Amino acid sequence: MAREHIVTYIGKVSDGRHVVRHPDGRLELQEDQTDWARLDALTEEQLERVIADDPDWAEFKDIDWATVEVKPFVAKQAISIRLDPDVLEFFRKDGPGYQGRINAVLRHYMAEKKKAG
């Protein structure tokens, strides 16, 4: 069985190519690999069936996509921050991506403070 290699879409550049991030952190420019003609030829029912048959879709099927907020990629700013050892260990215990999880918690705190006025 081939090993899965999932890249993260970062954005589109002016010549139509896409920037993707590989699991090792490497960025790469890639040509669009989507078969748009095949996709455009699908009826709404066929498209719904293709989506329903995709095992990766199962955890997303009950999301109300009308309420989803899409945010463009913004490069993070590198800083130095001092955290208590137990706080850092808490976020690191779930593996790679702990800095993103810390950022998400800080973003949530910021949004709540803004709502409170």
Coordinates of N, CA and C in Angstrom, one line a residue:
M1 N 0.8 -1.2 0.0 CA 0.0 0.0 0.0 C 0.9 1.2 0.0
A2 N 0.6 2.2 -0.9 CA 1.4 3.4 -1.0 C 1.1 4.3 0.3
R3 N 2.2 4.9 0.7 CA 2.1 5.8 1.9 C 1.4 7.1 1.5
E4 N 0.5 7.5 2.3 CA -0.3 8.7 2.0 C 0.6 10.0 2.2
H5 N 0.5 10.9 1.3 CA 1.3 12.1 1.3 C 0.3 13.3 1.1
I6 N -0.1 13.9 2.2 CA -1.1 15.0 2.1 C -0.3 16.3 2.2
V7 N -0.6 17.2 1.3 CA -0.1 18.5 1.3 C -1.1 19.5 1.7
T8 N -0.7 20.7 2.3 CA -1.6 21.7 2.7 C -1.6 22.8 1.7
Y9 N -2.8 23.2 1.2 CA -2.9 24.3 0.2 C -2.6 25.6 0.9
I10 N -1.7 26.4 0.4 CA -1.3 27.7 1.0 C -2.0 28.8 0.2
G11 N -1.9 28.8 -1.1 CA -2.5 29.9 -1.9 C -2.1 29.7 -3.4
K12 N -2.7 30.6 -4.1 CA -2.5 30.6 -5.6 C -1.7 31.8 -6.0
V13 N -0.7 31.6 -6.9 CA 0.1 32.7 -7.3 C -0.4 33.2 -8.7
S14 N 0.0 34.4 -9.1 CA -0.6 35.1 -10.3 C -0.5 34.3 -11.5
D15 N 0.4 33.4 -11.7 CA 0.5 32.6 -12.9 C -0.4 31.3 -12.9
G16 N -1.3 31.2 -11.9 CA -2.2 30.1 -11.8 C -1.7 28.9 -11.0
R17 N -0.4 28.8 -10.7 CA 0.1 27.7 -9.9 C -0.3 27.9 -8.5
H18 N -0.1 26.8 -7.7 CA -0.5 26.8 -6.3 C 0.8 26.6 -5.4
V19 N 0.8 27.2 -4.2 CA 1.8 27.0 -3.2 C 1.2 25.9 -2.3
V20 N 2.0 24.9 -2.0 CA 1.5 23.8 -1.1 C 2.7 23.6 -0.1
R21 N 2.3 23.2 1.1 CA 3.2 22.8 2.2 C 3.2 21.3 2.3
H22 N 4.4 20.7 2.3 CA 4.5 19.3 2.5 C 4.6 19.0 4.0
P23 N 4.3 17.7 4.4 CA 4.4 17.4 5.8 C 5.7 17.7 6.5
D24 N 6.8 17.8 5.7 CA 8.1 18.1 6.3 C 8.3 19.6 6.4
G25 N 7.3 20.4 6.0 CA 7.4 21.9 6.1 C 7.8 22.5 4.8
R26 N 8.3 21.8 3.9 CA 8.8 22.3 2.6 C 7.7 22.9 1.8
L27 N 7.9 24.1 1.2 CA 6.9 24.7 0.3 C 7.3 24.4 -1.1
E28 N 6.2 24.3 -1.9 CA 6.5 24.0 -3.3 C 5.4 24.6 -4.2
L29 N 5.8 25.1 -5.4 CA 4.9 25.6 -6.4 C 4.4 24.4 -7.2
Q30 N 3.1 24.2 -7.4 CA 2.6 23.1 -8.2 C 1.6 23.6 -9.2
E31 N 1.5 22.9 -10.3 CA 0.5 23.2 -11.3 C -0.8 22.6 -10.8
D32 N -1.9 23.2 -11.2 CA -3.2 22.7 -10.8 C -3.5 21.3 -11.4
Q33 N -3.8 20.4 -10.5 CA -4.0 19.0 -11.0 C -5.5 18.6 -11.1
T34 N -6.3 19.6 -10.8 CA -7.8 19.3 -10.9 C -8.3 19.1 -12.3
D35 N -9.0 18.1 -12.5 CA -9.7 17.8 -13.8 C -11.0 18.6 -13.8
W36 N -10.9 19.9 -14.2 CA -12.0 20.8 -14.1 C -13.1 20.4 -15.1
A37 N -12.8 19.9 -16.2 CA -13.8 19.4 -17.2 C -14.6 18.3 -16.7
R38 N -14.0 17.3 -16.0 CA -14.7 16.2 -15.4 C -15.6 16.7 -14.3
L39 N -15.1 17.6 -13.5 CA -15.8 18.1 -12.4 C -17.0 18.9 -12.9
D40 N -16.8 19.7 -13.9 CA -17.9 20.5 -14.4 C -19.0 19.7 -15.1
A41 N -18.6 18.5 -15.5 CA -19.6 17.6 -16.2 C -20.5 16.8 -15.2
L42 N -20.1 16.8 -13.9 CA -20.9 16.1 -12.9 C -22.2 16.8 -12.7
T43 N -23.3 16.1 -12.5 CA -24.5 16.7 -12.1 C -24.4 16.9 -10.6
E44 N -25.4 17.7 -10.0 CA -25.4 17.9 -8.6 C -25.5 16.6 -7.8
E45 N -26.4 15.7 -8.3 CA -26.6 14.4 -7.7 C -25.3 13.5 -7.7
Q46 N -24.6 13.5 -8.9 CA -23.4 12.8 -9.0 C -22.3 13.3 -8.0
L47 N -22.2 14.6 -7.9 CA -21.3 15.3 -7.0 C -21.6 14.9 -5.6
E48 N -22.9 14.9 -5.2 CA -23.3 14.6 -3.8 C -22.9 13.1 -3.5
R49 N -23.0 12.2 -4.5 CA -22.7 10.8 -4.4 C -21.2 10.6 -4.2
V50 N -20.4 11.4 -5.0 CA -18.9 11.3 -4.9 C -18.5 11.7 -3.5
I51 N -19.1 12.8 -3.1 CA -18.7 13.3 -1.7 C -19.1 12.3 -0.7
A52 N -20.3 11.8 -0.7 CA -20.8 10.9 0.3 C -19.9 9.6 0.3
D53 N -19.4 9.2 -0.8 CA -18.5 8.0 -0.9 C -17.1 8.2 -0.4
D54 N -16.7 9.5 -0.2 CA -15.3 9.8 0.2 C -15.2 9.6 1.7
P55 N -14.3 8.6 2.1 CA -14.2 8.3 3.6 C -13.6 9.5 4.3
D56 N -12.9 10.4 3.7 CA -12.4 11.6 4.3 C -13.5 12.6 4.6
W57 N -14.6 12.5 4.0 CA -15.7 13.5 4.2 C -16.5 13.2 5.4
A58 N -16.5 11.9 5.9 CA -17.4 11.5 7.0 C -17.5 12.5 8.2
E59 N -16.3 12.9 8.7 CA -16.3 13.8 9.9 C -16.8 15.2 9.6
F60 N -16.9 15.5 8.3 CA -17.3 16.9 7.9 C -18.8 17.0 7.4
K61 N -19.4 15.9 7.2 CA -20.7 15.9 6.6 C -21.8 16.6 7.4
D62 N -21.7 16.7 8.7 CA -22.7 17.3 9.5 C -22.5 18.8 9.8
I63 N -21.4 19.4 9.2 CA -21.1 20.8 9.4 C -22.0 21.6 8.6
D64 N -22.5 22.7 9.2 CA -23.3 23.7 8.5 C -22.3 24.6 7.8
W65 N -22.0 24.4 6.5 CA -20.9 25.1 5.8 C -21.3 26.6 5.6
A66 N -22.6 26.9 5.8 CA -23.0 28.3 5.7 C -22.4 29.2 6.8
T67 N -22.0 28.5 7.9 CA -21.5 29.2 9.1 C -20.0 29.2 9.2
V68 N -19.3 28.5 8.2 CA -17.9 28.4 8.2 C -17.2 29.7 7.8
E69 N -16.2 30.1 8.5 CA -15.5 31.3 8.1 C -14.2 30.9 7.5
V70 N -14.0 31.3 6.3 CA -12.7 31.0 5.6 C -11.8 32.1 5.7
K71 N -10.6 31.9 6.2 CA -9.6 32.9 6.4 C -8.4 32.6 5.5
P72 N -7.9 33.6 4.8 CA -6.8 33.4 3.9 C -5.5 33.1 4.8
F73 N -4.6 32.4 4.1 CA -3.3 32.2 4.8 C -2.6 33.5 5.1
V74 N -2.1 33.6 6.3 CA -1.3 34.8 6.6 C 0.0 34.2 7.3
A75 N 1.1 34.6 6.8 CA 2.4 34.1 7.3 C 2.5 34.5 8.8
K76 N 2.9 33.6 9.6 CA 3.1 33.8 11.0 C 4.4 34.7 11.3
Q77 N 4.4 35.4 12.4 CA 5.5 36.2 12.7 C 6.3 35.5 13.8
A78 N 7.6 35.2 13.6 CA 8.4 34.5 14.6 C 8.7 35.5 15.8
I79 N 8.5 35.0 17.0 CA 8.8 35.7 18.2 C 9.4 34.8 19.2
S80 N 9.9 35.3 20.3 CA 10.3 34.5 21.4 C 9.3 34.8 22.5
I81 N 8.9 33.7 23.1 CA 7.9 33.8 24.2 C 8.3 32.8 25.3
R82 N 8.0 33.3 26.5 CA 8.4 32.4 27.7 C 7.0 31.9 28.2
L83 N 7.0 30.5 28.3 CA 5.8 29.8 28.9 C 6.2 29.0 30.0
D84 N 5.3 28.8 30.9 CA 5.5 27.8 32.0 C 5.7 26.4 31.5
P85 N 6.7 25.7 32.1 CA 7.0 24.3 31.5 C 5.7 23.4 31.4
D86 N 4.8 23.5 32.4 CA 3.6 22.6 32.3 C 2.7 23.1 31.1
V87 N 2.6 24.4 30.9 CA 1.8 24.8 29.8 C 2.4 24.3 28.4
L88 N 3.7 24.5 28.3 CA 4.3 24.0 27.1 C 4.2 22.5 26.9
E89 N 4.4 21.8 27.9 CA 4.2 20.3 27.9 C 2.8 19.9 27.5
F90 N 1.8 20.6 28.0 CA 0.4 20.4 27.7 C 0.2 20.4 26.2
F91 N 0.7 21.5 25.6 CA 0.5 21.6 24.1 C 1.3 20.7 23.3
R92 N 2.5 20.4 23.8 CA 3.4 19.5 23.0 C 3.0 18.0 23.1
K93 N 2.2 17.6 24.1 CA 1.9 16.2 24.3 C 1.1 15.6 23.1
D94 N 0.4 16.5 22.4 CA -0.4 16.0 21.2 C 0.4 16.0 19.9
G95 N 1.7 16.3 20.0 CA 2.6 16.1 18.9 C 2.8 17.4 18.1
P96 N 3.2 17.2 16.8 CA 3.5 18.4 15.9 C 2.2 19.3 15.8
G97 N 2.5 20.5 15.7 CA 1.4 21.5 15.5 C 1.1 22.2 16.8
Y98 N 1.9 22.0 17.9 CA 1.6 22.6 19.2 C 1.6 24.1 19.1
Q99 N 2.5 24.7 18.3 CA 2.6 26.1 18.2 C 1.3 26.7 17.6
G100 N 0.7 26.0 16.6 CA -0.5 26.3 16.0 C -1.7 26.2 17.0
R101 N -1.6 25.2 17.9 CA -2.7 25.1 18.9 C -2.6 26.2 19.9
I102 N -1.4 26.6 20.3 CA -1.2 27.8 21.2 C -1.8 29.0 20.5
N103 N -1.5 29.2 19.2 CA -2.0 30.3 18.5 C -3.5 30.3 18.5
A104 N -4.1 29.1 18.3 CA -5.6 29.0 18.2 C -6.2 29.4 19.6
V105 N -5.6 29.0 20.7 CA -6.1 29.4 22.0 C -6.0 30.9 22.2
L106 N -4.8 31.5 21.8 CA -4.7 33.0 21.9 C -5.7 33.7 21.0
R107 N -5.9 33.2 19.8 CA -6.9 33.8 18.9 C -8.3 33.8 19.5
H108 N -8.7 32.6 20.1 CA -10.0 32.5 20.8 C -10.1 33.6 21.9
Y109 N -9.0 33.7 22.7 CA -9.0 34.6 23.8 C -9.2 36.0 23.2
M110 N -8.5 36.4 22.2 CA -8.5 37.7 21.6 C -10.0 37.9 21.1
A111 N -10.6 37.0 20.4 CA -11.9 37.2 19.9 C -12.9 37.4 21.0
E112 N -12.8 36.7 22.1 CA -13.7 36.8 23.3 C -13.5 38.2 23.9
K113 N -12.3 38.7 24.0 CA -12.0 40.0 24.5 C -12.6 41.1 23.6
K114 N -12.5 40.9 22.3 CA -13.1 41.9 21.4 C -14.6 41.9 21.5
K115 N -15.3 40.7 21.7 CA -16.7 40.7 21.9 C -17.2 41.4 23.1
A116 N -16.4 41.2 24.2 CA -16.7 41.8 25.5 C -16.5 43.3 25.4
G117 N -15.8 43.8 24.5 CA -15.7 45.3 24.3 C -14.5 45.7 25.0

